[in-house]
mmCIF file of C-alpha atoms in Angstrom:
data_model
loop_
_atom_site.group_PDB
_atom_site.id
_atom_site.type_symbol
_atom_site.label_atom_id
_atom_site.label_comp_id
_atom_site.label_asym_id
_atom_site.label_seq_id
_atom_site.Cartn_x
_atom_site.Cartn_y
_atom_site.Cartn_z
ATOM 1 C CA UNK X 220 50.060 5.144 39.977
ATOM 2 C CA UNK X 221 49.345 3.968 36.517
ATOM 3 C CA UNK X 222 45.140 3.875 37.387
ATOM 4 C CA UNK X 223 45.946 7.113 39.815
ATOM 5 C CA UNK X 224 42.319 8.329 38.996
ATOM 6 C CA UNK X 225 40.420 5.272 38.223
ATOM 7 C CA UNK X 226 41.417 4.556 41.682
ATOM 8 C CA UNK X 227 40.563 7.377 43.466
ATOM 9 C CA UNK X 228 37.740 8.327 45.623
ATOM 10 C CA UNK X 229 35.741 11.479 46.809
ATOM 11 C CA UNK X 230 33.801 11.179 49.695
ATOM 12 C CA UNK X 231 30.656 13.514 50.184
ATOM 13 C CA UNK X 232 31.294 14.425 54.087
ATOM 14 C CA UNK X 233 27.699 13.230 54.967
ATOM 15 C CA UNK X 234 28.180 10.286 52.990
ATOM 16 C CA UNK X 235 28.260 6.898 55.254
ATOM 17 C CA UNK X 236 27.981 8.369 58.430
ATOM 18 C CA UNK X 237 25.788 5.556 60.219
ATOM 19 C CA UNK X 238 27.723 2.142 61.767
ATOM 20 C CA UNK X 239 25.480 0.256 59.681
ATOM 21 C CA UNK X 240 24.785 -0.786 55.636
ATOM 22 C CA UNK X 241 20.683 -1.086 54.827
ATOM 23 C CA UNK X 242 20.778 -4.810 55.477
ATOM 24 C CA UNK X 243 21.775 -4.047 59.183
ATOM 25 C CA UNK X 244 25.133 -5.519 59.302
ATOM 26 C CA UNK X 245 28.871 -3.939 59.338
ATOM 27 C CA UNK X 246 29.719 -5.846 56.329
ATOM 28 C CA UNK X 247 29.150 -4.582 52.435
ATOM 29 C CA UNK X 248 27.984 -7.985 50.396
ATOM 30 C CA UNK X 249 28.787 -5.788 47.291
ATOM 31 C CA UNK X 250 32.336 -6.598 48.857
ATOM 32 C CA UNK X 251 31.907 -9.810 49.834
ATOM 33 C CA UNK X 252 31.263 -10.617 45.906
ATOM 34 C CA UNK X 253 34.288 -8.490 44.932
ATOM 35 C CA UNK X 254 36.384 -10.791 47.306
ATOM 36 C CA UNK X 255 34.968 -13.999 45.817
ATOM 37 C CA UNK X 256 35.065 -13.105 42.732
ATOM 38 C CA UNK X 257 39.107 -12.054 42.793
ATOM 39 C CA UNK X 258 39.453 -15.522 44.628
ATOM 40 C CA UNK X 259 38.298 -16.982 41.656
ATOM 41 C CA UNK X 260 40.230 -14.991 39.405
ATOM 42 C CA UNK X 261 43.237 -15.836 41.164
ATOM 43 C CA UNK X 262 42.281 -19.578 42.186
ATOM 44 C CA UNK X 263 44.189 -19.594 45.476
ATOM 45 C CA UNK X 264 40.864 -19.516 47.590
ATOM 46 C CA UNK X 265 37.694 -21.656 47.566
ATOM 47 C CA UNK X 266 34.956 -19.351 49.067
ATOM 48 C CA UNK X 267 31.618 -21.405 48.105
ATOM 49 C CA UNK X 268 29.689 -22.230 50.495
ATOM 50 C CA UNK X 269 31.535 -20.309 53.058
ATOM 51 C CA UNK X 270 31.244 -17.101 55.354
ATOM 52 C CA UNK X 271 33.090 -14.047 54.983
ATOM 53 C CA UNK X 272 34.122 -11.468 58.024
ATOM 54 C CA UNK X 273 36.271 -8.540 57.303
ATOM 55 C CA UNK X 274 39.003 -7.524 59.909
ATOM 56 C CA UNK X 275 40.978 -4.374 60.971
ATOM 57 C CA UNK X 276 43.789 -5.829 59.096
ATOM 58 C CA UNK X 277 44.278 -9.592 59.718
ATOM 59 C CA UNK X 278 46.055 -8.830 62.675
ATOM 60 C CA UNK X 279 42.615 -8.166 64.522
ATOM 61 C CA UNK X 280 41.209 -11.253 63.041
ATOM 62 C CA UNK X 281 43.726 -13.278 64.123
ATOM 63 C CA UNK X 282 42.482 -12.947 67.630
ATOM 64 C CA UNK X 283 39.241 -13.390 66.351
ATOM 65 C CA UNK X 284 39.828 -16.290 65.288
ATOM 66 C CA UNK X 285 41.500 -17.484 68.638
ATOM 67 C CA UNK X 286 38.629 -16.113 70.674
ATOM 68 C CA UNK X 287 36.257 -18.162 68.213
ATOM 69 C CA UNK X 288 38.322 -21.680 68.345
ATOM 70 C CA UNK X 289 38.479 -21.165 72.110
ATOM 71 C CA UNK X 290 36.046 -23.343 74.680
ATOM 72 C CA UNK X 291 33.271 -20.796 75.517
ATOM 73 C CA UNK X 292 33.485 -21.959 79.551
ATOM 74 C CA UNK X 293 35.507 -21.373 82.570
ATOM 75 C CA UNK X 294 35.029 -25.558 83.839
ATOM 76 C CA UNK X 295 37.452 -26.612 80.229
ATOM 77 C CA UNK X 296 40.740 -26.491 80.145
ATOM 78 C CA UNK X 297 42.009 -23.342 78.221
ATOM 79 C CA UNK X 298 42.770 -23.520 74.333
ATOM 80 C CA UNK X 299 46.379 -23.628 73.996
ATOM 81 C CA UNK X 300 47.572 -21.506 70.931
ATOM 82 C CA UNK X 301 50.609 -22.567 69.316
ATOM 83 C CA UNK X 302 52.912 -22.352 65.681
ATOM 84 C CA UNK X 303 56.032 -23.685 64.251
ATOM 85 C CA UNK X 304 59.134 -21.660 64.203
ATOM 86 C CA UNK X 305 60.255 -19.519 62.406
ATOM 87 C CA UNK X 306 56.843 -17.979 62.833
ATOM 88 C CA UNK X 307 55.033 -14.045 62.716
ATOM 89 C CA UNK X 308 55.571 -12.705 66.379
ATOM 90 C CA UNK X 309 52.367 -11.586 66.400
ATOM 91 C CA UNK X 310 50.870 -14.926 66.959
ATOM 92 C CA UNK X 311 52.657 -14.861 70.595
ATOM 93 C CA UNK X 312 52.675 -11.566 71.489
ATOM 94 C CA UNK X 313 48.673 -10.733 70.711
ATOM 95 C CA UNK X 314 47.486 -14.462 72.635
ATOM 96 C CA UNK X 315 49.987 -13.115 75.629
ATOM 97 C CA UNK X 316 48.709 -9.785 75.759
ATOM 98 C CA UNK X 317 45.130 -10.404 75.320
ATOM 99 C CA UNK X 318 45.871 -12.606 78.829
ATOM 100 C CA UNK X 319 42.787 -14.574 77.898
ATOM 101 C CA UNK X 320 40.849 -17.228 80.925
ATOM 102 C CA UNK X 321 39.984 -19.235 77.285
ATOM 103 C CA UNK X 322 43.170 -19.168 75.590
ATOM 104 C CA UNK X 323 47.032 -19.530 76.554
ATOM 105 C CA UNK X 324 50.382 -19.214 74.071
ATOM 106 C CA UNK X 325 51.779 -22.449 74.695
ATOM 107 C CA UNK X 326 54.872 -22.065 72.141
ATOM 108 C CA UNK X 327 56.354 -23.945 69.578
ATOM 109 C CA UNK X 328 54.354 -27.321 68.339
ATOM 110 C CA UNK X 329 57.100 -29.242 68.278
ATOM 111 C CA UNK X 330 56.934 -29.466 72.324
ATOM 112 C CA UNK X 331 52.929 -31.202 71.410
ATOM 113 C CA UNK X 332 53.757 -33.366 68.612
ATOM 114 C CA UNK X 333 51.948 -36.997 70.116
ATOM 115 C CA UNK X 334 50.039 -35.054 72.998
ATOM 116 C CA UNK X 335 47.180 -33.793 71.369
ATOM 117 C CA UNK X 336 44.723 -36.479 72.474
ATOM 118 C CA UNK X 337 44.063 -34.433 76.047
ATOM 119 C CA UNK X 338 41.365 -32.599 76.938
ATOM 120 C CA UNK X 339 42.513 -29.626 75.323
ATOM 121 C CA UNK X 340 42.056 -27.507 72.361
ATOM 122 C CA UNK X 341 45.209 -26.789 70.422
ATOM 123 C CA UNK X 342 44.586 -24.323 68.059
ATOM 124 C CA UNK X 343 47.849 -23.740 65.369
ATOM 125 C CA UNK X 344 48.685 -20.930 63.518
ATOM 126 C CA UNK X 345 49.357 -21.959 60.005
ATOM 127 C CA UNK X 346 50.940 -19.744 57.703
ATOM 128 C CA UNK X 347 51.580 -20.443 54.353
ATOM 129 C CA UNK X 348 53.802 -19.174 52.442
ATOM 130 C CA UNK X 349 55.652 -18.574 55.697
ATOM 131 C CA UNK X 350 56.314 -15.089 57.325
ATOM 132 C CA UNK X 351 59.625 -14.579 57.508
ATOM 133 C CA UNK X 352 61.058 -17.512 55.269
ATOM 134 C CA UNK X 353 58.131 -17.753 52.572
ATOM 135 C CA UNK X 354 57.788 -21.661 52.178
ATOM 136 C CA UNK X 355 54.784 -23.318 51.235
ATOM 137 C CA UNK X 356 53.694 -24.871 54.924
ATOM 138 C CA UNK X 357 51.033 -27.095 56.485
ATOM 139 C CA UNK X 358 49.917 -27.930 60.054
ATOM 140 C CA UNK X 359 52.008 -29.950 62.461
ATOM 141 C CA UNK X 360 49.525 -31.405 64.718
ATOM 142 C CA UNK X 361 47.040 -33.915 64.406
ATOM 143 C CA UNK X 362 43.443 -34.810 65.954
ATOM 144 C CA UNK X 363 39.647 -34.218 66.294
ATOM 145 C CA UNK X 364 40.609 -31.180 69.174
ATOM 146 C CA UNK X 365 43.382 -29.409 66.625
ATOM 147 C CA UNK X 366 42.289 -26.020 65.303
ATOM 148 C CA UNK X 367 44.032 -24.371 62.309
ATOM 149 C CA UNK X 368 43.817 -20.781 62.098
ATOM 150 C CA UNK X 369 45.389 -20.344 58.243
ATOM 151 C CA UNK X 370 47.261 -16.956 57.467
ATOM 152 C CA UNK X 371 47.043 -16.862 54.072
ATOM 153 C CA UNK X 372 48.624 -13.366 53.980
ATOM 154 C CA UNK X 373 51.665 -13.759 51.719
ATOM 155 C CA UNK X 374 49.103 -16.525 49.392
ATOM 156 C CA UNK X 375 49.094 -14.239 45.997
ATOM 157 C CA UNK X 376 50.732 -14.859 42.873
ATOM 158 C CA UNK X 377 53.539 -11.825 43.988
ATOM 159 C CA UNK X 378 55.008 -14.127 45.842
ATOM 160 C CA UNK X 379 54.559 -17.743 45.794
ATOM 161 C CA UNK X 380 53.203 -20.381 43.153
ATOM 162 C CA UNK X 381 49.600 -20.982 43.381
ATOM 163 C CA UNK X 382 49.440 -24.844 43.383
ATOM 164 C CA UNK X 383 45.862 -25.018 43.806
ATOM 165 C CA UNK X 384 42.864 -23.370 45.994
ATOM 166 C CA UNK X 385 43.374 -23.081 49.584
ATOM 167 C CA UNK X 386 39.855 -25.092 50.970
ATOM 168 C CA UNK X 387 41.213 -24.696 54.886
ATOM 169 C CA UNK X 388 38.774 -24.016 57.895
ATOM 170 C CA UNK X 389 39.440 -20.747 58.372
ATOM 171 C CA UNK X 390 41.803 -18.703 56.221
ATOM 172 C CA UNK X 391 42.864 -15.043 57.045
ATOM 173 C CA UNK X 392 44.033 -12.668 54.017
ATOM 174 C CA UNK X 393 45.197 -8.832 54.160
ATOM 175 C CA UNK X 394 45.329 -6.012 51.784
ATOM 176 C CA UNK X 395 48.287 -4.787 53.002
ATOM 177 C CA UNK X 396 50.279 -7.903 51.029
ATOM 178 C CA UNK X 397 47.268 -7.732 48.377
ATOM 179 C CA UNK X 398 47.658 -3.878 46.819
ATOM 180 C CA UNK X 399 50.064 -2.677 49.404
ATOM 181 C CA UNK X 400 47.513 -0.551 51.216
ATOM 182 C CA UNK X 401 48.762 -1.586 55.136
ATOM 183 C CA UNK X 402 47.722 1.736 56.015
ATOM 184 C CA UNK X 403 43.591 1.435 55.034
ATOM 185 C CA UNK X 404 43.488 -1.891 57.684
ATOM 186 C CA UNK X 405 41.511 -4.221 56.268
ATOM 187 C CA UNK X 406 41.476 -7.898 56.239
ATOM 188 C CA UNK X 407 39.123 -10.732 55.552
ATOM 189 C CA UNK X 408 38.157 -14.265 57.044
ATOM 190 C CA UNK X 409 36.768 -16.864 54.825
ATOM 191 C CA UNK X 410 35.034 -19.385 57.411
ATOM 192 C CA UNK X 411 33.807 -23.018 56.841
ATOM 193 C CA UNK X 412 32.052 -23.653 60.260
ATOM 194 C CA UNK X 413 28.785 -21.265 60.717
ATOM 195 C CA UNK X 414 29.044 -21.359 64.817
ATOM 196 C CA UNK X 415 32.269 -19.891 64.481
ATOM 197 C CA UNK X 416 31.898 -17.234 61.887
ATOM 198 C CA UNK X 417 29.022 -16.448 64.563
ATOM 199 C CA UNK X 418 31.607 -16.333 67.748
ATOM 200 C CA UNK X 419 33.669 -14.509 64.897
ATOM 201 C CA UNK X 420 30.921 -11.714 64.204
ATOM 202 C CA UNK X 421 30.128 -11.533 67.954
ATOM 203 C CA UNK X 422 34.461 -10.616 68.807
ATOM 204 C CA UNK X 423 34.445 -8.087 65.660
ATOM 205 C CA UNK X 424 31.055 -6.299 67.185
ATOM 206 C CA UNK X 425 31.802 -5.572 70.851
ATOM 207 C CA UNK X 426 35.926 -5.081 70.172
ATOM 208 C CA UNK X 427 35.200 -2.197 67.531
ATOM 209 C CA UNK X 428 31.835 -2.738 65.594
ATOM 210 C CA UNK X 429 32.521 -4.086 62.823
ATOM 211 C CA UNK X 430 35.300 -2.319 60.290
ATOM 212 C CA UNK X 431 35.556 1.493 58.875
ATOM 213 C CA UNK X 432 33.175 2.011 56.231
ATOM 214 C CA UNK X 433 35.620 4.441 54.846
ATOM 215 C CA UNK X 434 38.036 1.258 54.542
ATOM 216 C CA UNK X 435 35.499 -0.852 53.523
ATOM 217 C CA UNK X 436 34.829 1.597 50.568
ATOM 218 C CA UNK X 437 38.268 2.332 49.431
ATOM 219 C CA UNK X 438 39.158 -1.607 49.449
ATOM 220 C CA UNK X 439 36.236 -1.977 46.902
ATOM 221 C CA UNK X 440 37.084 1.031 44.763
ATOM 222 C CA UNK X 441 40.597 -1.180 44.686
ATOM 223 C CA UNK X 442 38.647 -4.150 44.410
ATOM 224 C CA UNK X 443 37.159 -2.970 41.303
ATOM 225 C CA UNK X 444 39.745 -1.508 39.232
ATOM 226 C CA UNK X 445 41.879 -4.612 40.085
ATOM 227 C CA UNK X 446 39.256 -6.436 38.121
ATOM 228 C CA UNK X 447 38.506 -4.387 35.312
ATOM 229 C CA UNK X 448 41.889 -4.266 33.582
ATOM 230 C CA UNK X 449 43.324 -7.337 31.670
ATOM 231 C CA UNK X 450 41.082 -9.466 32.854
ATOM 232 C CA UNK X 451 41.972 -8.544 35.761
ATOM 233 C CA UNK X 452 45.795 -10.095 36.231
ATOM 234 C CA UNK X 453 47.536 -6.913 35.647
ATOM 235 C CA UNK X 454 48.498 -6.083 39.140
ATOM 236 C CA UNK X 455 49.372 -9.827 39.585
ATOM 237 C CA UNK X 456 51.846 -9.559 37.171
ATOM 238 C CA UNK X 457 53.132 -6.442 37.540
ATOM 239 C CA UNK X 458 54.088 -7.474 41.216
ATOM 240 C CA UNK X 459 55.450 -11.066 40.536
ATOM 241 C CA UNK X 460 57.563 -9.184 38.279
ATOM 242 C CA UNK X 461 58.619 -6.925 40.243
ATOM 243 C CA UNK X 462 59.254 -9.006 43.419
ATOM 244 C CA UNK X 463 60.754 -11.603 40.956
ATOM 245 C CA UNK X 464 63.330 -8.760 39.799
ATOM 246 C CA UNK X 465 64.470 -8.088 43.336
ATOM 247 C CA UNK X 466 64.740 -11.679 44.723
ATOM 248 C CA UNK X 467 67.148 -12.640 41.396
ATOM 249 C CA UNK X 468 68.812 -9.389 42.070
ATOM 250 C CA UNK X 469 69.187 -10.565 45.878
ATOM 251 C CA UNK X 470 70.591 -13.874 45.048
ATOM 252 C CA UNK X 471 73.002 -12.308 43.004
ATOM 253 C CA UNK X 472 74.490 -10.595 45.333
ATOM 254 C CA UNK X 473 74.415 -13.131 48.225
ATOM 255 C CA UNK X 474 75.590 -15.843 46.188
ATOM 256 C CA UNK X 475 79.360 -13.832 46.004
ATOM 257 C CA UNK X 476 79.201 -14.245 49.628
ATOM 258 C CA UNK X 477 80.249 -17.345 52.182
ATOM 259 C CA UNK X 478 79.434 -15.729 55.173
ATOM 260 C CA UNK X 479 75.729 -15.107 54.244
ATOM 261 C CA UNK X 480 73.292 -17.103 52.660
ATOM 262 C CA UNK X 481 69.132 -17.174 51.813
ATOM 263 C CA UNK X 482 66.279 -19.264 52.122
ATOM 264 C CA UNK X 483 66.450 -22.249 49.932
ATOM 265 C CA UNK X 484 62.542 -22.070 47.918
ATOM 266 C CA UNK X 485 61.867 -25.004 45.225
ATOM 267 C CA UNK X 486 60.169 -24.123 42.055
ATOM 268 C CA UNK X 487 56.392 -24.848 41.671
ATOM 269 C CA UNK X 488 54.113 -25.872 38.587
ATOM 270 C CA UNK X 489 51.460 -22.090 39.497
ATOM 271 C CA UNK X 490 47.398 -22.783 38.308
ATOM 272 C CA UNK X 491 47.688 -18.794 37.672
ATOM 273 C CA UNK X 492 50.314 -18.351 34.997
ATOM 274 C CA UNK X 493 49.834 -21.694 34.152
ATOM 275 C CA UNK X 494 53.732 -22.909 34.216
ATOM 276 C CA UNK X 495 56.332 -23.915 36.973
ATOM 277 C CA UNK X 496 57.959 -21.089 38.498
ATOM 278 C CA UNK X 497 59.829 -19.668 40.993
ATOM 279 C CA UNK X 498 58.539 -18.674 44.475
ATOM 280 C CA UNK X 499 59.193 -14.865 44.863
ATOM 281 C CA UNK X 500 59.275 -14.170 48.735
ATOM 282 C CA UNK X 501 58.038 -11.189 49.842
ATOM 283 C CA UNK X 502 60.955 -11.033 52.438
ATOM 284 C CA UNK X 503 65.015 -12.321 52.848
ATOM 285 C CA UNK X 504 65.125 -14.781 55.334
ATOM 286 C CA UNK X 505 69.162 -14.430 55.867
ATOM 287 C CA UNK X 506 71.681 -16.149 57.613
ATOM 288 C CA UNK X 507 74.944 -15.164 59.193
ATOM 289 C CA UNK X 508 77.227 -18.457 58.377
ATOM 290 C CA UNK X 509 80.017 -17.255 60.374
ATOM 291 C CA UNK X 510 79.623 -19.229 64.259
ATOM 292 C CA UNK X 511 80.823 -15.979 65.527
ATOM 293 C CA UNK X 512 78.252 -13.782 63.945
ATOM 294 C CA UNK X 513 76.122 -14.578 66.748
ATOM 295 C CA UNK X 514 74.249 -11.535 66.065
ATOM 296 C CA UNK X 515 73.420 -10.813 62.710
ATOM 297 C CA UNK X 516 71.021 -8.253 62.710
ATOM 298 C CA UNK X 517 73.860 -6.192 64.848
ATOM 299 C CA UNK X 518 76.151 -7.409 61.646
ATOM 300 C CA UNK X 519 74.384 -5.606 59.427
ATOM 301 C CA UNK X 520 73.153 -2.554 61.361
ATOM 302 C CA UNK X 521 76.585 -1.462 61.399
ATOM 303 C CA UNK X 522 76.891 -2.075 57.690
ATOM 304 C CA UNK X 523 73.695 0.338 57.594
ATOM 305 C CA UNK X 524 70.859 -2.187 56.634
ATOM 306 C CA UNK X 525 68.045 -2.540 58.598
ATOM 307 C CA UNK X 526 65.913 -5.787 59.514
ATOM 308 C CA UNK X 527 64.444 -7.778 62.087
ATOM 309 C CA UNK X 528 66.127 -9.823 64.442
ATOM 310 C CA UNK X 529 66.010 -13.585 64.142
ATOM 311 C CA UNK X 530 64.589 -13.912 67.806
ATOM 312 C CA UNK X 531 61.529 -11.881 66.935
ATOM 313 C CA UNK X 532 60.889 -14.847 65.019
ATOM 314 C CA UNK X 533 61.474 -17.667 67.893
ATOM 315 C CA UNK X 534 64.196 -18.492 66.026
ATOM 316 C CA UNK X 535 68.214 -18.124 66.149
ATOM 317 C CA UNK X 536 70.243 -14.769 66.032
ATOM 318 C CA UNK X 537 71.732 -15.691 63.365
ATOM 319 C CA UNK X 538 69.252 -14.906 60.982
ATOM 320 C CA UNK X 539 67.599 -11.630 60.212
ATOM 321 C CA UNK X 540 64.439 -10.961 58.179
ATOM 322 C CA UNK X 541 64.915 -8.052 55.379
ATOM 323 C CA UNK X 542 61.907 -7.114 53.498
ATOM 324 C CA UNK X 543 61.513 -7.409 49.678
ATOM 325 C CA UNK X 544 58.830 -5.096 49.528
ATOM 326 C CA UNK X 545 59.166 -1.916 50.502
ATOM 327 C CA UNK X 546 59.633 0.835 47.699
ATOM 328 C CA UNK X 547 62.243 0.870 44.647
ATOM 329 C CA UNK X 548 64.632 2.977 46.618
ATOM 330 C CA UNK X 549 64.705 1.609 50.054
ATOM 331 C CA UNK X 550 65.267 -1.714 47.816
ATOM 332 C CA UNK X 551 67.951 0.287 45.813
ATOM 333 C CA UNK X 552 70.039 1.557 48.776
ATOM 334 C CA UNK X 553 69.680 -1.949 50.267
ATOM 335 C CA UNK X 554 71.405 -4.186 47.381
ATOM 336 C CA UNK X 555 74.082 -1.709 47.506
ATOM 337 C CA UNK X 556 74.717 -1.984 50.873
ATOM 338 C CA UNK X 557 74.610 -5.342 50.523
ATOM 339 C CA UNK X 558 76.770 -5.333 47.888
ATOM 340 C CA UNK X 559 79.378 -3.002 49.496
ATOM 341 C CA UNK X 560 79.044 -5.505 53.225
ATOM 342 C CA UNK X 561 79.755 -8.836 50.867
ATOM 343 C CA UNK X 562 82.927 -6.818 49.132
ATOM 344 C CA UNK X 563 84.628 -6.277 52.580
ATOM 345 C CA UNK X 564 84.985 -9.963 53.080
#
């Protein structure tokens, strides 16, 4: 709102009506340097030397990314796609509905901790900070035929400290937890290996040719103002504040409380501001202490506030996910119905 028309576009309506840029591909370079160069703004991605795919969101590179780690023949043994709880839901759901011959969800990775050295790929979602608790995570499983796909989503100074420059195999980022635009769908893959930023291009093209060029254009009008203005760190600060504000606020109010409690999140020494700080989660990961609250999202439905179920999670009903970042007044009404649930007790 503050760069309302330095952020704006107008779009002639013959303007970028092909599928393709001059070069031939669905990708604009011109926003392939933008991304690198706000990953080296920021410092929380290393992107020499690698390839870059963009995404309908990262959920649709998520499969991608599956698709690409997956063996390419019918006579190998399907990949088998798994994650540590509590983890996104998407991870399951997507491999299960996809119903792949290549690929199968094979749940949590604590059932294949020690039996990775089969014929198998295992290929582990990774994501760090976590989605729905916000810790700082790394892979569980070990050997030559593990895969980590890296959701590096929630990886911006909003919400976590930046310790130093993710260098994984494949990382997936998202502008929806970047500038908040979840509606324009657009995400990004930055890829190590070439063969599977190939297998990567080759999912993107047949499932729906590559992204919107209308996305693709308003993420680089974004793209660009973000790195025009003081030196291009307001928006990082301006949203660490912000989320900052809200999980203190949070805290505050939870801490009157025994029968809830949050996420316990260490402080970190952040490359970005330069100076230990807290982690600022973009979401509550709450718990109902009570044994008999074995439901707590139906605990605080009643009490008006809405979240996400524990389960959805693969983990225990006794925790519920609220987020942190939807606008002031949705996080208004929910401190004070917080507030008003923790006075009953």
């Amino acid at each position: 709102m503050r760069h309302a028309a330095s952020s704006a576009i107008l779009v002639s309506g013959w303007h970028r009506m092909g599928y393709y840029y001059s070069d031939g591909s669905y990708i604009s370079q011109l926003l392939v340097e933008h991304i690198k160069k706000l990953h080296a703004l920021v410092g929380n991605a290393i992107t020499e030397g690698k390839y870059i795919v963009f995404g309908s969101g990262s959920t649709q590179l998520l499969n991608a990314a599956v698709y690409a780690f997956s063996p390419d023949t019918s006579s190998q043994s399907p990949a088998k796609v798994v994650a540590t709880p509590p983890y996104y839901p998407v991870y399951r759901t997507q491999t299960e509905y996809f119903n792949a011959k290549n690929f199968s969800y094979e749940g949590s990775t604590s059932s294949w901790i020690n039996k990775t050295d089969s014929s198998s790929t295992f290929i582990e979602f990774v994501t760090s900070p976590n989605n729905p608790d916000g810790k700082l995570t790394k892979g569980v499983l070990e050997g030559d035929n593990v895969k980590q796909i890296n959701d590096r989503a929630y990886y911006w100074p909003h919400y976590t400290a930046i310790p130093s420059p993710a260098d994984d195999d494949l990382m997936i980022f998202t502008i929806s937890k970047l500038t908040g635009h979840a509606g324009s769908r657009f995400g990004w893959a930055i890829i190590k290996d070439e063969a599977v930023y190939e297998k990567m291009l080759t999912y993107l093209d047949v499932n729906t040719m590559g992204v919107s060029r209308a996305a693709q254009l308003r993420a680089l009008k974004l793209f660009d103002v973000i790195l025009e203005g003081d030196d291009g760190k307001e928006i990082f600060k301006f949203a660490y504040s912000t989320i900052r504000h809200r999980w203190t606020k949070l805290k505050e109010t939870i801490s009157k409380s025994k029968r809830f409690s949050l996420q316990k999140l260490s402080s970190q020494y952040c490359t970005f501001f330069k100076r230990e700080r807290e982690l600022s989660p973009a979401y509550a990961w709450l718990k109902c202490e009570r044994e008999e609250d074995r439901n707590c999202y139906e605990i605080l439905e009643a009490a008006g506030i809405s979240g996400r179920e524990g389960s959805l999670y693969s983990a225990d009903n006794h925790y519920v996910r609220l987020s942190l970042i939807r606008s002031k007044d949705d996080f208004d009404i929910l401190i004070n119905k917080l507030n008003t649930l923790v006075a009953k007790q």
